[in-house]
Coordinates of C-alpha atoms and ligand atoms in Angstrom, one line a residue:
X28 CA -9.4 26.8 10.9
X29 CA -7.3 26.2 13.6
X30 CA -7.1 22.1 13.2
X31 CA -6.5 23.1 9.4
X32 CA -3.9 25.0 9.9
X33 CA -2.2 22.0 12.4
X34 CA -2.7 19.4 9.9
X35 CA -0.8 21.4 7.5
X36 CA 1.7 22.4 9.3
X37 CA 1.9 18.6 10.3
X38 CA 2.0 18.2 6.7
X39 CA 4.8 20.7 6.0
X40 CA 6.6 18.6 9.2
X41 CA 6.7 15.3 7.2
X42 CA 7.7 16.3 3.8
X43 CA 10.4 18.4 5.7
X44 CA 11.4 15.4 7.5
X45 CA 11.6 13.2 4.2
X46 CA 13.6 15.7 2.3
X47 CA 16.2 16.2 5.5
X48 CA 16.6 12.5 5.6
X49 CA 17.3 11.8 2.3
X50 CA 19.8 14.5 1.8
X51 CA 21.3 13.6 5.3
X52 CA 21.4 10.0 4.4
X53 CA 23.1 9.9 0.9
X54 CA 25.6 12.7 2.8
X55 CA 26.6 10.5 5.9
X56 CA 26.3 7.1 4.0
X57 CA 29.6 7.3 3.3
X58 CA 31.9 8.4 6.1
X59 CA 30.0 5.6 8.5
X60 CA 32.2 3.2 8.2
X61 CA 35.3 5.7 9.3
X62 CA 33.5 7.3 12.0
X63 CA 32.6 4.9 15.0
X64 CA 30.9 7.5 16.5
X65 CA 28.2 7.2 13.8
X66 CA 28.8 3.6 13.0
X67 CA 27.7 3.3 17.2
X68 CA 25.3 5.9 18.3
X69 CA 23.9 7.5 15.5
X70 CA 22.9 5.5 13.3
X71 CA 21.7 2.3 15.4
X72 CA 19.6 5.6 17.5
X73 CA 18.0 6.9 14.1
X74 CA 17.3 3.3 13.6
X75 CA 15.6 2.9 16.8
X76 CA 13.3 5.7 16.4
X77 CA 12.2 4.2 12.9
X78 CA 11.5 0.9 14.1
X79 CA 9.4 2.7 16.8
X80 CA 7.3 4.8 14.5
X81 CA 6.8 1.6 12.5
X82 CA 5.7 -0.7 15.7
X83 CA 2.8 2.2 16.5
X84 CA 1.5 2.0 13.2
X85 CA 1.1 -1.5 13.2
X86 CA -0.3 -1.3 16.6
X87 CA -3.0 0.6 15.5
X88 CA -4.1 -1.9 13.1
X89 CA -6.0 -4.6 14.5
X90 CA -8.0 -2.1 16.3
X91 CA -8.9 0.2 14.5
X92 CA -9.7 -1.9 11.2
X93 CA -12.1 -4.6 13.5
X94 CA -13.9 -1.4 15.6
X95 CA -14.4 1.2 12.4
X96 CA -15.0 -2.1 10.1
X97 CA -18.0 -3.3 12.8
X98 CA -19.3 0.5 13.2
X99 CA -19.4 0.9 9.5
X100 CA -21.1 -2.2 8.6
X101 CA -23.7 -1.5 11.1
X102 CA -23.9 2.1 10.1
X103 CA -24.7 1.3 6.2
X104 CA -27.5 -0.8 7.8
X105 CA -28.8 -2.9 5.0
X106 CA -27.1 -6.1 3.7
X107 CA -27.4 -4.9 0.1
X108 CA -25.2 -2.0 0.7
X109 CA -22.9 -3.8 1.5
X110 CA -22.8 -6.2 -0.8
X111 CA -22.9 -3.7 -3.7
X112 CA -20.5 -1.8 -1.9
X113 CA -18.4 -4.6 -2.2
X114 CA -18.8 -5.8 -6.0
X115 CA -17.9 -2.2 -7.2
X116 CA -14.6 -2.5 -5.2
X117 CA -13.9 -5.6 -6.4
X118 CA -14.6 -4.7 -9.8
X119 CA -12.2 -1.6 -9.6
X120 CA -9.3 -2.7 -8.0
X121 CA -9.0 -5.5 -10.9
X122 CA -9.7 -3.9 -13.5
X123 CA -6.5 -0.8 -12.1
X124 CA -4.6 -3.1 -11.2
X125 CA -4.7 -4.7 -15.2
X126 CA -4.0 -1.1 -16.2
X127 CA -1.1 -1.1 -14.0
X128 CA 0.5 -4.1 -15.1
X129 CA 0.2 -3.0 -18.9
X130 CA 1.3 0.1 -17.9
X131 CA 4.6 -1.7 -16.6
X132 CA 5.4 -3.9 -19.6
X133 CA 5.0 -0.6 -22.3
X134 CA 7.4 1.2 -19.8
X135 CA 9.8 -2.2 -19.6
X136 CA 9.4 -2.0 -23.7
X137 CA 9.8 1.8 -23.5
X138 CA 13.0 1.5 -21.9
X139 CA 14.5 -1.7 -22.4
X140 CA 16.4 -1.9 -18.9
X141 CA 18.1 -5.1 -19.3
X142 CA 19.0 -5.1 -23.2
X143 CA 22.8 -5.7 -23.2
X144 CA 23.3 -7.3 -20.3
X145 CA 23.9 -10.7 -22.1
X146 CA 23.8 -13.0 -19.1
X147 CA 23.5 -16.9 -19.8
X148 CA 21.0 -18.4 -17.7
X149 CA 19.2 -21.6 -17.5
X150 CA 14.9 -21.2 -18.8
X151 CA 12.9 -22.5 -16.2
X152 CA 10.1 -24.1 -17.6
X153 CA 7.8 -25.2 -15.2
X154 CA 5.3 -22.8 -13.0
X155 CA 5.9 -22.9 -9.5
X156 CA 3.6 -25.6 -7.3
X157 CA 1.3 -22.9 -5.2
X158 CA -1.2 -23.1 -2.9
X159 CA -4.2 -24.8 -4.1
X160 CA -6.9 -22.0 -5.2
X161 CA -9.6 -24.5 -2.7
X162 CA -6.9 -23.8 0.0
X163 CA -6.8 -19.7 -0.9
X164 CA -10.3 -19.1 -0.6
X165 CA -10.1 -21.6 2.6
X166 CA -8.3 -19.2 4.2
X167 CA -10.2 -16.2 4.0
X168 CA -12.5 -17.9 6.9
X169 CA -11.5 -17.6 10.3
X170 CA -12.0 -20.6 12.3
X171 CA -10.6 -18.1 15.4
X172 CA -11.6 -14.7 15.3
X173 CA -9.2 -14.4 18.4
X174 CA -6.2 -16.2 16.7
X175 CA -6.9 -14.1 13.2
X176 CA -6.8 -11.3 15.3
X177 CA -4.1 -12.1 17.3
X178 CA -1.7 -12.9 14.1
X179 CA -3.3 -9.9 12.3
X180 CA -4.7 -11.6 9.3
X181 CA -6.5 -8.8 7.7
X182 CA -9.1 -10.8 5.5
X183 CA -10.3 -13.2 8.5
X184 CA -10.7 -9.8 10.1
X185 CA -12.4 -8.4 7.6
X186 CA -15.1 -11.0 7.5
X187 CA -15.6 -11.5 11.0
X188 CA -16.3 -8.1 11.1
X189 CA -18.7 -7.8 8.7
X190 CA -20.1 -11.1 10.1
X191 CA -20.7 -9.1 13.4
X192 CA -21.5 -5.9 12.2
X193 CA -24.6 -7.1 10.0
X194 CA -25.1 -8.6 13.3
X195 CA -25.9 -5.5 15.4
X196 CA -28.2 -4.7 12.6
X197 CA -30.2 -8.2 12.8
X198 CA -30.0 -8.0 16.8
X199 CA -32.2 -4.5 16.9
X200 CA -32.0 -2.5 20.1
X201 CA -29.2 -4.4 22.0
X202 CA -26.9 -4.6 18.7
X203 CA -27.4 -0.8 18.5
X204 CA -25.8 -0.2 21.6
X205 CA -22.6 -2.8 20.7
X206 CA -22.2 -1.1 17.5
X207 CA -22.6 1.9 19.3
X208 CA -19.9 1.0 21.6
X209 CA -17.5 -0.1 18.8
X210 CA -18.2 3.4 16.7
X211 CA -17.1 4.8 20.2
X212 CA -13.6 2.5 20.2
X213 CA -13.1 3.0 16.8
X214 CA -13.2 7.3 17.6
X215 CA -10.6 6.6 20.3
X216 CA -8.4 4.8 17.9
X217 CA -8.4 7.8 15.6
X218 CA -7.5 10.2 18.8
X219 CA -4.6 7.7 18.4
X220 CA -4.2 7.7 15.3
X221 CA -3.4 11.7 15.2
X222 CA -1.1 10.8 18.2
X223 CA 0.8 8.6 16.8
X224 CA 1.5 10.4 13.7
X225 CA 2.2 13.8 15.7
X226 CA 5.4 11.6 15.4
X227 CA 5.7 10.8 11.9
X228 CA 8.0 13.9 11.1
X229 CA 10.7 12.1 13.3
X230 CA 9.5 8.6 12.3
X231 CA 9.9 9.3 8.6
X232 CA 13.1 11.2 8.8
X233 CA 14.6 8.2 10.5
X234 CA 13.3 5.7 7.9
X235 CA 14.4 7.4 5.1
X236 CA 17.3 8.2 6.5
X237 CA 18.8 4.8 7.3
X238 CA 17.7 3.7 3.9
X239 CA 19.4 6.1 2.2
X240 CA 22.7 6.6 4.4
X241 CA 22.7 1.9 3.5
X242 CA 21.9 1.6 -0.4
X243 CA 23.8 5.0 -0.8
X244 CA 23.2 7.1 -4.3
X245 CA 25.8 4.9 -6.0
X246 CA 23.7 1.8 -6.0
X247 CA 21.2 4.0 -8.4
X248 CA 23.7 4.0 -11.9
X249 CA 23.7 0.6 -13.2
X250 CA 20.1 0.1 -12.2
X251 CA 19.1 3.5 -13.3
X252 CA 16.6 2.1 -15.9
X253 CA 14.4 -0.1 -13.9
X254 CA 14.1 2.4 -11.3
X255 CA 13.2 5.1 -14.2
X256 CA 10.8 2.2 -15.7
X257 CA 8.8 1.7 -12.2
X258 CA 9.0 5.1 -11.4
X259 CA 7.6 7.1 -14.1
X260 CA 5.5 4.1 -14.5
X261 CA 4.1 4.7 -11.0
X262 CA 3.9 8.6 -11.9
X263 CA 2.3 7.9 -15.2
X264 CA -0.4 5.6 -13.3
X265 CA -1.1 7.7 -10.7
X266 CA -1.5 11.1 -12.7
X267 CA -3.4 9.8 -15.8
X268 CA -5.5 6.7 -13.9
X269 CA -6.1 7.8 -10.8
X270 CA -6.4 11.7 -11.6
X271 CA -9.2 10.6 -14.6
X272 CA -11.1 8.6 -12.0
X273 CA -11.5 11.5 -9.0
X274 CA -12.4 13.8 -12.0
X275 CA -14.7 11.4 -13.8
X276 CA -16.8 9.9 -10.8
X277 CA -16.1 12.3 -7.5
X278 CA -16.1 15.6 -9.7
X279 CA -12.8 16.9 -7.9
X280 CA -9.6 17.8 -9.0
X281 CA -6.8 15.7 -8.4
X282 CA -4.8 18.3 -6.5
X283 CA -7.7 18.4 -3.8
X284 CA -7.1 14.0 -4.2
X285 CA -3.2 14.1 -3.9
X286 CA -3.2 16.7 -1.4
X287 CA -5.5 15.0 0.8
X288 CA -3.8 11.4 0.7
X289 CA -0.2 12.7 0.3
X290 CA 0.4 11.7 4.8
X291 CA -0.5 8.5 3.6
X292 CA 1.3 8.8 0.1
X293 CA 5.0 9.3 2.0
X294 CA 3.9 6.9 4.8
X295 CA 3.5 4.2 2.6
X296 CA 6.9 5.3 0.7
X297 CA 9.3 5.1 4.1
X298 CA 7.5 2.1 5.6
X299 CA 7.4 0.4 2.1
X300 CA 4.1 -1.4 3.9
X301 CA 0.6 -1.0 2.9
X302 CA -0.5 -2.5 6.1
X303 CA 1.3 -0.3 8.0
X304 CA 0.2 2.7 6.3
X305 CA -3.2 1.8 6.9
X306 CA -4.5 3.8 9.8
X307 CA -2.6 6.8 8.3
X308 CA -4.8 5.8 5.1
X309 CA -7.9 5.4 6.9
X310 CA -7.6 8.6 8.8
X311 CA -6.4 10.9 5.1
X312 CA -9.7 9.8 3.2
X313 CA -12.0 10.1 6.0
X314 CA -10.9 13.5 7.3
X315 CA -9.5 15.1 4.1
X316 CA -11.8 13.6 1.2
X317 CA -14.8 13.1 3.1
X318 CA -15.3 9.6 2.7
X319 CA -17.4 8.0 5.2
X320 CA -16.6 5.5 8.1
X321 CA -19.2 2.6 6.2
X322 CA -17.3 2.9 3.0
X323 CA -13.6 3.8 4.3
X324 CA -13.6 0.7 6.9
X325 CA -14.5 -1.7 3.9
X326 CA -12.6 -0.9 1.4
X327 CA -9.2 0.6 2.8
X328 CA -8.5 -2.6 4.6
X329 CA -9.2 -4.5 2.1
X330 CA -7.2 -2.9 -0.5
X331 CA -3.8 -2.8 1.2
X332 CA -4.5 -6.7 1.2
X333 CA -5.9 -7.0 -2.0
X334 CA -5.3 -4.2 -3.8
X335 CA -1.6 -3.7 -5.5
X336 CA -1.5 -1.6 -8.6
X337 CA 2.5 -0.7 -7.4
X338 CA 3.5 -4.3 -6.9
X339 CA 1.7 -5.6 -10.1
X340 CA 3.2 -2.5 -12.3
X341 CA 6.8 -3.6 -10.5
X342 CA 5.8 -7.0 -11.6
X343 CA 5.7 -6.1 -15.5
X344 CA 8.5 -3.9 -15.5
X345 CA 10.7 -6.4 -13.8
X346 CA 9.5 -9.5 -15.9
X347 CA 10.3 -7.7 -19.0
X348 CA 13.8 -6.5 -17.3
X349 CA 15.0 -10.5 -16.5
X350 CA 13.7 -11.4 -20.0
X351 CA 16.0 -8.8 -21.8
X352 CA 19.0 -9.2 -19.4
X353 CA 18.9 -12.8 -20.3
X354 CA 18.4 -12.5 -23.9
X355 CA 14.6 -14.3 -23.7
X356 CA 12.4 -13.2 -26.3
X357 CA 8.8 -12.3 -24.9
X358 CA 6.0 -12.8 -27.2
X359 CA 2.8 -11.4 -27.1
X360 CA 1.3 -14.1 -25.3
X361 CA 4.0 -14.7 -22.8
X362 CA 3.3 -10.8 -21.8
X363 CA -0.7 -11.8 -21.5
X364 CA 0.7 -14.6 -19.4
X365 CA 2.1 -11.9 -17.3
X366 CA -0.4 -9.6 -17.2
X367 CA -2.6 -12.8 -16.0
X368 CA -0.2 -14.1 -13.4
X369 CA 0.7 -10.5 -11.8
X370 CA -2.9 -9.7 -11.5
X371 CA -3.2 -12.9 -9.4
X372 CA 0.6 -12.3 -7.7
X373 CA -0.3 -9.0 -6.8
X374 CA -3.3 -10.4 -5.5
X375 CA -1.6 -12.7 -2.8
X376 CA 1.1 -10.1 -1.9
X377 CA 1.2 -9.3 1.8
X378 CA 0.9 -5.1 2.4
X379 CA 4.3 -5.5 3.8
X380 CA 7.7 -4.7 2.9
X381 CA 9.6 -7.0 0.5
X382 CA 6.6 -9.2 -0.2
X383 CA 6.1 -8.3 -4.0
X384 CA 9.9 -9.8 -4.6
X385 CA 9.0 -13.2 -3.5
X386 CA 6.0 -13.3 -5.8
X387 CA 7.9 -12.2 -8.4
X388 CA 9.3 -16.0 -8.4
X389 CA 5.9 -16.7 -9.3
X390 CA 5.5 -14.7 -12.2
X391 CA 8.7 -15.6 -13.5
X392 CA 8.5 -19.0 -13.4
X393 CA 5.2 -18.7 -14.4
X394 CA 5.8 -17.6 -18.0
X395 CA 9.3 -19.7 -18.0
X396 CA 12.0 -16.9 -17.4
X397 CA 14.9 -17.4 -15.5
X398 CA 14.2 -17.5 -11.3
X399 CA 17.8 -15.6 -11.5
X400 CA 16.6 -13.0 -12.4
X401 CA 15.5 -12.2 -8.9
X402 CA 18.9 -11.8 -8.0
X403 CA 19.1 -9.3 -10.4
X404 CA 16.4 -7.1 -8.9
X405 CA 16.6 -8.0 -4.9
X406 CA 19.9 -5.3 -4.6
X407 CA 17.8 -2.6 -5.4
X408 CA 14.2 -3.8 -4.0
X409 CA 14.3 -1.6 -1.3
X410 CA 14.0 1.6 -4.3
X411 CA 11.8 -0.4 -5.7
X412 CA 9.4 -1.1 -3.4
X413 CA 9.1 2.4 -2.0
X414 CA 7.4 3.7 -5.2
X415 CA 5.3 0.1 -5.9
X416 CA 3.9 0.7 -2.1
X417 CA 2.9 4.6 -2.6
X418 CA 1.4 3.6 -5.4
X419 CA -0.3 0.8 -3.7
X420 CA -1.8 2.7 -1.1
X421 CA -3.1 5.3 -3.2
X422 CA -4.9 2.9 -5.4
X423 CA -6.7 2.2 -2.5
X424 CA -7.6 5.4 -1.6
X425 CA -8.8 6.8 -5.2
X426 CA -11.2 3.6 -5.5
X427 CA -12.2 4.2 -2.1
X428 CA -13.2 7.8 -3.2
X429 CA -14.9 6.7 -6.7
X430 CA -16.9 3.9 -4.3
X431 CA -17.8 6.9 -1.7
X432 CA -18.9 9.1 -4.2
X433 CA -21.1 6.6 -5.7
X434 CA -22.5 5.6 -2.8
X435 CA -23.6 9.2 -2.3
X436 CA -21.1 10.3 0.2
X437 CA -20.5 14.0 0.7
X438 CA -17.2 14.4 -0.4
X439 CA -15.2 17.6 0.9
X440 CA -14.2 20.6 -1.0
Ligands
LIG27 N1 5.6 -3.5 0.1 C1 4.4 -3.6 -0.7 C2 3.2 -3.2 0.1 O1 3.2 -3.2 1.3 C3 4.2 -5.0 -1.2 C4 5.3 -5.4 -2.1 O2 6.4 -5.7 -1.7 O3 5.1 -5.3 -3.4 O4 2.3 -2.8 -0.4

């Protein structure tokens, strides 16, 4: 009861402290430049303490992904598991993450953000040279665990870890107590964890904050359409996709779902990084939805690499935006081109802030619209990439809930 009512009033702490920095924000924004004592102290202090809050998350990361990913590979115990474990994630993050980007072009049709805008630009034709697809799947294997480790690359991680936690299975008694040991480190991370975010109220306010009081409210008119596309967009997703999915497969109601992930929901939104968000993630679906350490450690990491129903979404509504701003019709295949290539873009987007703009190049010049266009788009990213990373991390955690509750977890009430 007690540790209930904490975590709500924790709760109550961040939403308070996303609200207050908004409204301060917007108000502040702009007498800055006329007041030195803002311009000086204030601001640059506010901007300390949010780069703060973000440099504990990401500390937490490497740690507590490699300890509760080895405990929980060893705790499932049997290879099969695993694997199925893993095909049924797979299997659901692409097939959302096709919804999403569907979802994005009928909202860019729906309201036809860059119709007018009449701006002559040259067609690109051909698709950009990437990485070869031998060279993408190269990478997923660490050659260093150590290095991988040390330069936080979350799929080497995530399959030397599984590497070592099957492991402590196959080694019998002495692998039992090294997984026993890591279940022990990856405890002590949470304690962290809950440490670290007895901050968040102050880290959040800050982000938000210093976002707001920079872009200011103005910068919202003349882009109001594309931020109303990937918004209600977002919304729509996360209410109808995400809501039908807890109800269908965990037999919960989506209030007990969006009240349980909402820390990491307005994490992910300040921090605009999936990564980032992820031991806040981790910690929501384990102690609030019930999901266990085997299932959470697997498939949480590996969404907020893999997994980006926000960025692909973002992806459609923007492609459709460049095409009308430049006056390119978009047939129906050039949209199944995108829905193709942002599947794949999302794919390779890093959980960290920004990253989904870059790949947007790809999916541009993919399909042959003009790369201008991401000039068009990169002044109001930032709004942008707020919603596309909320929704991101709560993709994560509603297939990490369906794959728990099929995998006979014991969800919470
Ligand atoms: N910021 C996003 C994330 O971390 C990625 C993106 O830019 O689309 O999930």
């Amino acid at each position: 009861m007690a540790e209930n009512t904490k975590r709500v009033s924790l709760l109550l702490k961040i939403s308070i402290g996303f609200i207050i920095g908004i409204i301060f924000g917007f108000a502040i924004g702009p007498v800055i430049p006329s007041s030195p004592m803002l311009g000086t102290y204030v601001m640059p202090f506010i901007d300390l303490v949010g780069k703060i809050f973000l440099r504990l998350l990401m500390m937490l990361i490497v740690p507590l992904v490699f300890s509760s990913l080895v405990s929980g590979a060893a705790s499932v115990g049997d290879v099969h598991k695993l694997g199925r474990i893993g095909v049924k994630t797979l299997v659901f993050y692409f097939v959302t993450t096709a919804v999403a980007i569907v979802l994005g072009l009928a909202c860019g049709n729906l309201f036809q953000p860059g119709v007018g805008m009449n701006i002559p630009g040259e067609l690109s034709a051909s698709a950009r040279e990437g990485k070869a697809i031998t060279d993408v799947i190269l990478d997923i294997f660490p050659s260093n665990p150590i290095a991988s480790m040390v330069n936080a690359n979350m799929l080497q991680i995530i399959v030397f870890a599984l590497f070592f936690g099957v492991a402590c299975i196959l080694a019998g008694e002495r692998g039992r107590k090294i997984a026993d040991f890591f279940e022990s480190v990856a405890e002590v991370m949470y304690q962290v964890v809950h440490i670290v975010m007895s901050f968040a109220p102050y880290g959040v306010f800050a982000l938000i904050a210093g976002t707001a009081a920079k872009y200011g409210i103005a910068i919202l008119a003349p882009f109001a359409k594309v931020i109303a596309a990937v918004y209600v967009g977002c919304i729509i997703h996360a209410v109808l996709v995400y809501s039908f999915m807890i109800t269908a497969f965990c037999k919960r109601s989506p209030f007990w779902y969006f009240r349980g992930v909402r820390e990491a929901a307005i994490t992910a939104f300040v921090t605009r990084s999936s990564s980032g968000t992820l031991p806040i993630t981790l910690a929501n679906v384990r102690e609030n939805l019930g999901v266990s350490e085997g299932v959470s450690a697997f498939v949480l990491p590996l969404g907020a690499t893999i997994n980006m129903d926000g960025t692909a979404l973002y992806q459609g509504v923007c492609a459709l935006f460049v095409a009308q701003a430049f006056g390119v019709p978009l047939t129906l295949s050039m949209q199944l081109g995108i829905v193709a290539t942002a599947t794949l873009a999302s794919v390779g987007t890093a959980g960290v802030p920004g990253a989904g703009l870059i790949m947007l190049t790809l999916v541009l010049t993919s399909v042959g619209l003009p790369i201008e266009g991401i000039a068009l788009v990169a002044g109001i990213d930032v709004i942008l990439d707020a919603a596309r990373t909320c929704l991101n991390v709560i993709g994560d955690t509603a297939v990490c809930a369906v794959v728990a509750s099929t995998e006979g977890d014991e969800l919470k009430n």
